[in-house]
XYZ file of C-alpha atoms in Angstrom:
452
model
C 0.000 0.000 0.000
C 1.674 3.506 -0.778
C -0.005 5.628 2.315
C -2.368 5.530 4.862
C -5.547 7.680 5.142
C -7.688 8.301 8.224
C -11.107 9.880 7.612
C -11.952 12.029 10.483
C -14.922 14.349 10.972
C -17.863 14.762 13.394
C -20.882 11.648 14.204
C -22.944 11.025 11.263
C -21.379 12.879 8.131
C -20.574 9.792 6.189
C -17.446 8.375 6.659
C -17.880 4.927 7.283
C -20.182 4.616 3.916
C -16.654 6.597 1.966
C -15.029 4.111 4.234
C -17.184 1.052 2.388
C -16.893 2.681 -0.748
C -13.628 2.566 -0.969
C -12.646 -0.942 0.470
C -15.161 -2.197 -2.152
C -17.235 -3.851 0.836
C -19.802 -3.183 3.249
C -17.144 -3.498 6.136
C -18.352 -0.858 8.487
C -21.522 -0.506 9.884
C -23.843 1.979 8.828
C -26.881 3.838 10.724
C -28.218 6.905 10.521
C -27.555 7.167 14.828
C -24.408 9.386 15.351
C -21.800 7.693 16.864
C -22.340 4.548 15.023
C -18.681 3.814 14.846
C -15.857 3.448 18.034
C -13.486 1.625 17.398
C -10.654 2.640 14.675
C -10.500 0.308 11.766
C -8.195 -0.603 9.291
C -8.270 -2.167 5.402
C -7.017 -2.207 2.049
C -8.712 0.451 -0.575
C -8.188 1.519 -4.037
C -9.974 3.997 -6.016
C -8.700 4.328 -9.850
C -5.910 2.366 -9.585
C -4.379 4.244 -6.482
C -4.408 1.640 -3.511
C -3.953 2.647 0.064
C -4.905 1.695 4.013
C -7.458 3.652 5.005
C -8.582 4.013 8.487
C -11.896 4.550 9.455
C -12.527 6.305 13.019
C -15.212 7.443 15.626
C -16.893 10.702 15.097
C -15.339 13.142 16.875
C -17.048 14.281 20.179
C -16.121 16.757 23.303
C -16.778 14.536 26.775
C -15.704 14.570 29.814
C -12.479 11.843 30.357
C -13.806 9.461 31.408
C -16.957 8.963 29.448
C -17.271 6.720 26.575
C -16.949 9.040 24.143
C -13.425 10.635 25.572
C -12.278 7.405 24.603
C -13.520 7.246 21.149
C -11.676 10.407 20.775
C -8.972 8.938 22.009
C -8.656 6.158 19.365
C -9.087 9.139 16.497
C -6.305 10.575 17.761
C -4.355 7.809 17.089
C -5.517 7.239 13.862
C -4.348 10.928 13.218
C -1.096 10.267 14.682
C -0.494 6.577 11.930
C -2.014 8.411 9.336
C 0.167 9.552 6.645
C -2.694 11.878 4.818
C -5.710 13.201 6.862
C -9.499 13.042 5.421
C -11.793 15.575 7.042
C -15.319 15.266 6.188
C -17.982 17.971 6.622
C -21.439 17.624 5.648
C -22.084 20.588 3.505
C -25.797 20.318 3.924
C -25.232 21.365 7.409
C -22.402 24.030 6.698
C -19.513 24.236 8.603
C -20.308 23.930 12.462
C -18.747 24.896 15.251
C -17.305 21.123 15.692
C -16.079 21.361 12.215
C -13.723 24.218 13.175
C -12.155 22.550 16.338
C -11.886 19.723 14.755
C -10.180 20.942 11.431
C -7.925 22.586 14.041
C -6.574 19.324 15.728
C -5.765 18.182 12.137
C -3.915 20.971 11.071
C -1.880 21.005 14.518
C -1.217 17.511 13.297
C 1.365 18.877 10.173
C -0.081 15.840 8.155
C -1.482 16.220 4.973
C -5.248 17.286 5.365
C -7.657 17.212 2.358
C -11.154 18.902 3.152
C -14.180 16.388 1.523
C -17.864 17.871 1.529
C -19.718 14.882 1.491
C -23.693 15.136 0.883
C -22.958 17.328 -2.077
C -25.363 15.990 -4.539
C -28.711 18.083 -5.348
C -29.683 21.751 -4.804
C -29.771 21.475 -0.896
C -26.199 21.251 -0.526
C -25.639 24.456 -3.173
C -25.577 26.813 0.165
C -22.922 25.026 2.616
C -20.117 24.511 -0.414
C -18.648 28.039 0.198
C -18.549 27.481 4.160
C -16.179 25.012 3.464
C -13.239 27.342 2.252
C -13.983 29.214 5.556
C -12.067 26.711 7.429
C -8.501 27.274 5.407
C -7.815 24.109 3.694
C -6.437 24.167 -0.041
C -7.586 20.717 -1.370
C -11.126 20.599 -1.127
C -13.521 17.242 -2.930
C -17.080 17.600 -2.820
C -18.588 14.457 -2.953
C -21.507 11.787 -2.491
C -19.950 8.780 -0.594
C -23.188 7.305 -0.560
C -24.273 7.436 -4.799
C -20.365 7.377 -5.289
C -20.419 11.040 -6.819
C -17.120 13.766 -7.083
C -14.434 9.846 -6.745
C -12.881 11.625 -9.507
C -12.036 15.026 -7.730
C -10.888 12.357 -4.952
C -8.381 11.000 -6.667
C -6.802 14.147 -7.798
C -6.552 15.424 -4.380
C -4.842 11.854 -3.437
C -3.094 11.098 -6.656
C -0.045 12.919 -5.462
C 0.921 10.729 -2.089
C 0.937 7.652 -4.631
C 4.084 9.262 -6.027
C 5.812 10.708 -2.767
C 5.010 6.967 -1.658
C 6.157 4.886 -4.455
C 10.028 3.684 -3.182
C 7.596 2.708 -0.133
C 5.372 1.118 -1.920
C 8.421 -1.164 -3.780
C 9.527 -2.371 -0.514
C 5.641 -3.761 0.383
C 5.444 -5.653 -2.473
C 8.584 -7.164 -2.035
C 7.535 -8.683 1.244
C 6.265 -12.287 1.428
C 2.542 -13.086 1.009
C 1.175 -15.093 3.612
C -2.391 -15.924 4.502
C -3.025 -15.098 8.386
C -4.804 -17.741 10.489
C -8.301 -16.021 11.551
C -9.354 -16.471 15.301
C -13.050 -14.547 15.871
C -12.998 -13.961 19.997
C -17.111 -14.268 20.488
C -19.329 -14.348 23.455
C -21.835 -12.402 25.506
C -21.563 -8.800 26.165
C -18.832 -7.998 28.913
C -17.394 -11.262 28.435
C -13.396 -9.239 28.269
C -13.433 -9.555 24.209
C -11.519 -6.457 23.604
C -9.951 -6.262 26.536
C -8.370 -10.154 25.419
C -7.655 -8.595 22.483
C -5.713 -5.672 24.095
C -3.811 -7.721 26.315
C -2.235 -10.408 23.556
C -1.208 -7.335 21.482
C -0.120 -5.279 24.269
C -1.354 -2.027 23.647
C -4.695 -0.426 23.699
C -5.980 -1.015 20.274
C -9.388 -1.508 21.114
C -12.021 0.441 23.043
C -12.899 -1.127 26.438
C -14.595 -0.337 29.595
C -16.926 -1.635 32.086
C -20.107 -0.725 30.067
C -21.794 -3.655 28.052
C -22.049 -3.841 24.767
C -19.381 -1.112 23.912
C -17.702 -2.538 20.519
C -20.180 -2.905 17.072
C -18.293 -3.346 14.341
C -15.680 -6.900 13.813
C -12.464 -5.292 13.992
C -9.542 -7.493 12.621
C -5.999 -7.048 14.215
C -2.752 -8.759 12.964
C -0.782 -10.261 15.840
C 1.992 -13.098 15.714
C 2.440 -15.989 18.175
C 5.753 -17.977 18.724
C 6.308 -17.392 14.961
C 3.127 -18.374 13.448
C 0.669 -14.761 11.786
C -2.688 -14.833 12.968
C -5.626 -12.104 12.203
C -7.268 -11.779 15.853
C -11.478 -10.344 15.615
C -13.218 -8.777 17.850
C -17.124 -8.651 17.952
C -19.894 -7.111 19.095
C -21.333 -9.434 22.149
C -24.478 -11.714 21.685
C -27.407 -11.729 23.670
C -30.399 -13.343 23.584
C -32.195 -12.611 20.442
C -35.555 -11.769 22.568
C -33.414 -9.167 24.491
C -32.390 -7.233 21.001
C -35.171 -4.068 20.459
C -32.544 -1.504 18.483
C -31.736 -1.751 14.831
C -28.143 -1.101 15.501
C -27.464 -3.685 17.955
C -29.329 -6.211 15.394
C -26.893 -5.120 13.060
C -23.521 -5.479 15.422
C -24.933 -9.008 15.853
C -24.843 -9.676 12.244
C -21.415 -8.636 11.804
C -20.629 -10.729 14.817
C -21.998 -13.734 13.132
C -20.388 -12.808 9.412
C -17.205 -12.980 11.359
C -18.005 -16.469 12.754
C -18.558 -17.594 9.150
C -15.006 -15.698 7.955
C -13.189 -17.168 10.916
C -11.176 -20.312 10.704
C -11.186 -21.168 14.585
C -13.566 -19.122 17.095
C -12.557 -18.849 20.784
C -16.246 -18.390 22.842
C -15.678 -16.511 25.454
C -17.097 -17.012 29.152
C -17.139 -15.279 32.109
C -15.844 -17.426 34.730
C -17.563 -15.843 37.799
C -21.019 -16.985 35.635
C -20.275 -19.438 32.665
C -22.486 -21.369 30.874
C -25.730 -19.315 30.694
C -28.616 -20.864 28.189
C -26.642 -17.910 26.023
C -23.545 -19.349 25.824
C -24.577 -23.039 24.759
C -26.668 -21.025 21.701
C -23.493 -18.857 20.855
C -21.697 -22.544 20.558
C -24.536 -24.179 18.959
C -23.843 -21.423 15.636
C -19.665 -22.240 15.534
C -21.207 -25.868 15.102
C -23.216 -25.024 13.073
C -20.544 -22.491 10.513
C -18.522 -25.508 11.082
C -16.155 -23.192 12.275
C -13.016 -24.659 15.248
C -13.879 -23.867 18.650
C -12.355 -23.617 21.562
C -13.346 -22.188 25.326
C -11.614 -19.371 27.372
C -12.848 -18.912 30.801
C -12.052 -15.074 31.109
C -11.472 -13.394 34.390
C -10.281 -16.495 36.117
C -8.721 -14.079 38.605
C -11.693 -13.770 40.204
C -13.137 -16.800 40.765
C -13.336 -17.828 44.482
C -13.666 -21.241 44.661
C -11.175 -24.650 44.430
C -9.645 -23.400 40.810
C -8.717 -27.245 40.475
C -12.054 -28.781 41.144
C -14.381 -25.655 40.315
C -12.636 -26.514 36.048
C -13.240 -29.920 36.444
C -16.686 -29.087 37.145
C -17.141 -26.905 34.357
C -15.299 -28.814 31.613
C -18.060 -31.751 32.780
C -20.973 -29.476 32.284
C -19.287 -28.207 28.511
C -19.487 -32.178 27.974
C -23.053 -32.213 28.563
C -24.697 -28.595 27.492
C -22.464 -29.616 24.237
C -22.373 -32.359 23.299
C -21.868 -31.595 19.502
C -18.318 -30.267 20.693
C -17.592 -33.497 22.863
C -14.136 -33.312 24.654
C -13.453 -29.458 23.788
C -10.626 -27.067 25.329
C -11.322 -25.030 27.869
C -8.638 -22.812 28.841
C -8.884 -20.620 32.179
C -7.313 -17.192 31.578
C -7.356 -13.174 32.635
C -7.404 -10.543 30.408
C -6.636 -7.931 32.841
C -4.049 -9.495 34.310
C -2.749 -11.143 31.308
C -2.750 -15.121 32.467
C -3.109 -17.852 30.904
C -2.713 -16.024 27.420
C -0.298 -18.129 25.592
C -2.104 -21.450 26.596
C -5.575 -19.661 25.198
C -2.886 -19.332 21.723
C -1.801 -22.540 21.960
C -4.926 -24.061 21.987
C -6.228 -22.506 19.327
C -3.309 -23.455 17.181
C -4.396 -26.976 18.427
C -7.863 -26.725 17.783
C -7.107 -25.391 14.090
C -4.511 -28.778 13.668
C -7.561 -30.818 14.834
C -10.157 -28.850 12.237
C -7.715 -29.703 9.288
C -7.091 -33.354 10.255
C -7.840 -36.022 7.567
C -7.783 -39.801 8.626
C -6.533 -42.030 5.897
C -9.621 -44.786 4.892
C -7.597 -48.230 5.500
C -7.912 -47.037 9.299
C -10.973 -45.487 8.926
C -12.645 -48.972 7.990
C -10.270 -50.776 10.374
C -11.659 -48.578 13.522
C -15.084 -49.132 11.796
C -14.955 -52.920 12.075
C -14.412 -52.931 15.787
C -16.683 -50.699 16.703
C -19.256 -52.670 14.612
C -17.927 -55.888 16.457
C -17.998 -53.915 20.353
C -21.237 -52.597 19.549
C -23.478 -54.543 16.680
C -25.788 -52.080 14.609
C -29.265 -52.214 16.198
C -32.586 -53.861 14.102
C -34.695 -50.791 12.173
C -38.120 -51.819 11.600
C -37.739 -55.750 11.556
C -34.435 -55.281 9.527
C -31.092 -55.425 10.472
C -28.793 -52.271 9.907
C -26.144 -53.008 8.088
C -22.838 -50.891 7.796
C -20.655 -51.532 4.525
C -17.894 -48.705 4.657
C -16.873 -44.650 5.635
C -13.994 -42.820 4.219
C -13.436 -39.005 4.733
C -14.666 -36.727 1.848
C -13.053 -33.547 3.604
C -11.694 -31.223 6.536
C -12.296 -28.371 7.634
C -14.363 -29.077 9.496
C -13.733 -33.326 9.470
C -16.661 -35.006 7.344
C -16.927 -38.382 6.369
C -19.186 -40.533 4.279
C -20.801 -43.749 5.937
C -22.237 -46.848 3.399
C -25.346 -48.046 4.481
C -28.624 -50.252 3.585
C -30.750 -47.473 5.385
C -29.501 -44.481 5.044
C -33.195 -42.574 6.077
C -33.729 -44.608 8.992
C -30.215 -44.818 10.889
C -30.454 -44.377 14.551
C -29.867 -41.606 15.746
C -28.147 -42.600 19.013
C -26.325 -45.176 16.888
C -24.957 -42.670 14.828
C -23.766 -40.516 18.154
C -22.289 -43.426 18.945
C -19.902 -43.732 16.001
C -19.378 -39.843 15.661
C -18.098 -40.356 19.411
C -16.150 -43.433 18.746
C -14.340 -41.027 15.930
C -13.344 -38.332 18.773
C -12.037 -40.619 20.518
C -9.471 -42.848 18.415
C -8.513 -40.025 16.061
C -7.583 -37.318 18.138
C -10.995 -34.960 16.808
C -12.490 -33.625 19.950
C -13.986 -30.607 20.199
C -14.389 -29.794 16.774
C -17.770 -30.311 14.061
C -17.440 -33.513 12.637
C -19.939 -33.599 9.617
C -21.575 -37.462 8.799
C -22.667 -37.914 5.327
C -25.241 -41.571 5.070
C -24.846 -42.770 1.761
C -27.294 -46.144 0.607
C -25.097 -48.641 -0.719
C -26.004 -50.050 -3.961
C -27.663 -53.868 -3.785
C -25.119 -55.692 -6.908
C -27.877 -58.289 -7.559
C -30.620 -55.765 -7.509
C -31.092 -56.113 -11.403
C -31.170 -60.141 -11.470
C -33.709 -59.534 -8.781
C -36.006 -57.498 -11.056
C -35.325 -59.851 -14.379
């Protein structure tokens, strides 16, 4: 990427849909409520041919410090401070406002780059606020329509430039290897420590945290390395129970949440310790299953938990057994965000749990394993007629999935087949992770003499 751009501005004047524009998906969440967006996030963009990292960022509010939005601010600045140009985005329908000017203030005292965009600047309405803009004392100014893509071209001129101050930078990016990151979604109810897990394995405050629920809304992806290996870390917005969700926005975190799940290659839930294993949690589980996705547990805030640590996880890794069954056996790791415990054995497992996910058991032992459990446990009688099971060989990973030949493939037991997707956990090394069973009838070789 030849430079970085942040687009700053006040709540609600369009920058996360320029933002979406510009990465070519709808990344960011959009609402008309100000202050849709907190946290800072980053991606790839290109518009014409120019490609960049863009940085989309909070609206920019005064608070007091230690509200909410003092923090937000405090993740802007940031953004302002990585950024190699500076986007500041005024709504000329509205003019320029008295936010506008403190804001385009902080910029300038930034000595970056700054190029003024009037966004909204489609139709007559919007005729009136264009000459406010050169009121606050920026040279480039693009009006534009972020939302029906309007003025990209005036854009690109005003950007066109840091392509060519960036271009030995630029050389020495591409000449980096490519590698693809392994993609760990962090999930769970609200307050569960998702960000502030996230925080603590990078080591810095990336991500806005603090002790009300429900702060983060958008998946934001972080790049992080452990013992060697490149990982892309997501946070999401926390799940509660669908019955519990009134707003629009929060219905729309939620769905990002889950898009994330489906993106993810292994998905840590995480549980409060103090209170695990609310009706919640087991449907938050039930959807990795579902997505297919790796799973593992982390018991957050294990710090505070006041009874026998020993005997108080036994306990709890017995009731994951039996509130999930479908992820028999899986790894629950005790750590603390806060304090930063337990950390690199939450890593390690999910390095594990993704080793497990890709597995693929070769057929000669697949059919071996079958034929004792067949002999330790005959197949049971279905309607007057024995069950009879020919073969299974594994069709894929990712999650594990194997095909099982049959006489009866409609009317196999149930609790036979949970006993043979158990038996599999067992001798192969797969629990804790989907395994997917595919009944296939088997075809009857004198079936045509039959019908002569």
């Amino acid at each position: 990427m030849s430079f970085t751009l942040a687009i700053i501005g006040r709540p609600n004047v369009g920058k996360s849909t320029l933002f979406n524009r510009l990465v070519g998906k709808k990344l960011a969440i959009v609402d008309d409520a100000a202050g849709t967006t907190r946290d800072r996030r980053y991606a790839p963009a290109s518009l014409a041919g120019l490609e960049f990292t863009i940085i989309d960022t909070a609206g920019l509010e005064q608070a007091p410090a230690d509200a909410l939005e003092s923090r937000m601010m405090e993740q802007t600045k940031s953004a302002i401070t990585e950024a190699d140009v500076i986007l500041l985005m005024v709504d000329v329908r509205d003019g320029v406002t008295a936010a506008d000017e403190v804001f385009a203030r902080m910029v300038r005292a930034s000595n970056k780059p700054v190029i003024l965009v009037g966004n909204k600047a489609e139709g007559k309405a919007a005729a009136a606020g264009i000459s406010d803009l050169y009121s606050l004392g920026f040279n480039k100014i693009a009006l534009i329509s972020a939302e029906h893509g309007e003025g990209m071209g005036e854009l690109y001129e005003a950007l066109e430039e840091y392509r060519e101050e960036k271009d030995e930078w630029e050389e020495v990016e591409e000449s980096t290897e490519e590698y693809e990151h392994l993609s760990i979604a962090i999930i769970g109810r609200p307050n569960a420590g998702k960000s502030t897990l996230i925080n603590a394995l990078l080591g810095d405050d990336r991500l806005l945290v603090g002790p009300e629920a429900g702060i983060t809304r958008d998946s934001i992806s972080v790049e992080f390395s452990h013992k060697g290996r490149s990982l892309k870390l997501v946070d999401t917005a926390g799940m509660r129970k669908r019955s519990n969700i009134q707003h629009k926005l929060e219905k729309l975190a939620v769905a990002d949440s889950v898009r994330a799940i489906k993106y993810a290659q292994v998905v840590v839930v995480l549980l409060d310790a103090t209170a695990p294993l609310e009706k919640q949690d087991a449907v938050i589980a039930s959807l990795v299953e579902r997505e297919g996705r790796a799973c593992i547990i982390g018991l957050n805030k294990w710090d505070l938990v006041k009874a026998k640590k020993k005997e108080y996880l036994e306990e709890l890794r017995y009731m994951l057994d039996k509130q999930l069954p479908q992820f028999h056996g899986i790894e629950a790791v005790p750590c603390s965000a806060l304090n930063r415990q337990g950390l690199d054995a939450l890593m390690d497992a999910c390095m594990n749990a993704y080793d497990i996910w890709n597995k693929r058991v070769p057929t000669a032992e697949l059919n071996r394993w079958l034929e004792m459990s067949l002999q330790h446990h005959s197949p049971p009688m279905v309607r007057g007629r024995r069950l009879k099971v020919k073969y299974m060989t594994q069709i894929k990973s990712r999650p594990p999935a194997f095909q099982l030949s049959t006489n009866m493939a409609k009317e196999f037991p149930d609790a036979y087949l949970r006993y043979l997707v158990n038996g599999l956990r067992e001798s192969f090394g797969l629990k804790g992770t989907p395994i997917r069973m595919n009944l296939k009838v088997s075809n009857n070789p004198f079936a045509k003499n039959k019908k002569k």
